[in-house]
């Protein structure tokens, strides 16, 4: 059936509901997009994350590039609890408002990221006293705070944002509830309360659960189990976000494992979103987590091998890895609503500082000069391989 490519309109709430539930055949496109998102316009939305640096206005060229190449955006940090709601009575909407303004002007599908997470949330949310972080608040009080936060944020952007990462990273790789202040205080209930609050605030929104390593079977099963349990209790979750922070190593994770994840989540009745794609090209340095590369022993130098640029051989491997990933996404285009990169150019990637601070990674589609890389071309060329 030919796709009805309606122009994207301001009232995303109604549109996204029409677009995104299982079986939807309507797609939209951004007005200015002429780049990569055009290639996939009949498959899925293609997006990126916008950094606080860009939102602060210090990089106008970045806005231009994003508007050209993508049709959906996520705020990398600007909508997280600590940014938007730094203190009980204090809300700071500045960067989030800019995100929405740009999204509106460039006709982007906007993703709200993220309402409830154990990270980037001020400790004052959970503790009785500002000074002494030993006594946690009561379950009732935290439930009230959760509802107030979720509903205030959704309410403010209701006309512009219809897709929300409601809960982020609540499950461990082993398939258990993650220990966090949310879980310690509220138990499993926090997941349900978050989705209930979001659903009440915007009944037609597309609500998602987002996590990393979703290809790990135990995690996958547990996520499906808890989302099914919510459904039985009358709270519907529409989509699931596979972050997809992957690496060059062939087994990290394998295409087969990712494919199984996409299929299993779709079978469970969830729309699949690839939410934070990037491909780490650096050697694994987790044992040095949080340290600065300059402070590591000299024999750890091999941990930062590409500070003067990516050798052609590795650039080629990166292109092949991206191509394999996108071939998989195209194959499952009936299940995948969106593929979002976690940033646009290599210099802004969080992967330069994680797990070790100050390395030079090359995980994205554009280099530090905002020039498209081989990986970009490899994906772009997939256009030719497809039936007209
Ligand atoms: C990261 C940002 O990219 C960094 O700038 C920030 O310092 C930490 O958070 N999973 C998520 C994202 O859901 O919000 C995280 O973003 C990356 C991992």
XYZ file of C-alpha atoms and ligand atoms in Angstrom, residues 49 51-52 74-77 80 82 113-114 117 119-120 165 168-169 210-212 243 245 275-276 278 342 348-351 353-354, ligand 1:
50
model
C 20.058 13.904 19.771
C 23.281 18.590 22.811
C 23.006 21.391 25.344
C 15.686 14.026 21.082
C 17.173 16.370 23.676
C 20.398 14.728 24.829
C 20.228 16.295 28.302
C 16.186 15.379 32.118
C 18.050 17.780 36.896
C 13.605 12.228 26.983
C 13.298 11.261 29.789
C 15.466 7.780 35.477
C 20.480 9.221 36.837
C 20.573 12.991 36.298
C 10.578 8.036 27.117
C 14.587 4.877 31.435
C 16.797 1.955 32.486
C 13.773 2.836 27.106
C 16.843 0.782 28.041
C 20.300 -0.393 26.891
C 19.248 2.420 22.988
C 25.007 1.901 22.085
C 16.711 5.458 20.398
C 20.411 6.195 20.938
C 26.230 4.993 18.161
C 22.907 9.674 19.833
C 29.942 16.077 20.618
C 29.574 12.388 21.385
C 29.266 11.315 25.014
C 31.503 8.414 24.008
C 34.113 10.714 27.929
C 32.776 7.316 28.630
C 24.057 10.784 28.296
C 24.456 12.075 27.612
O 24.798 11.786 26.277
C 25.620 12.717 28.327
O 25.909 14.008 27.798
C 25.318 12.835 29.815
O 26.461 13.315 30.489
C 24.909 11.505 30.396
O 23.804 10.993 29.671
N 21.389 6.457 28.153
C 20.504 7.486 28.079
C 20.976 8.860 27.771
O 19.280 7.252 28.146
O 20.206 9.849 28.387
C 22.434 9.022 28.146
O 22.877 10.301 27.708
C 23.262 7.926 27.557
C 22.828 6.585 28.087
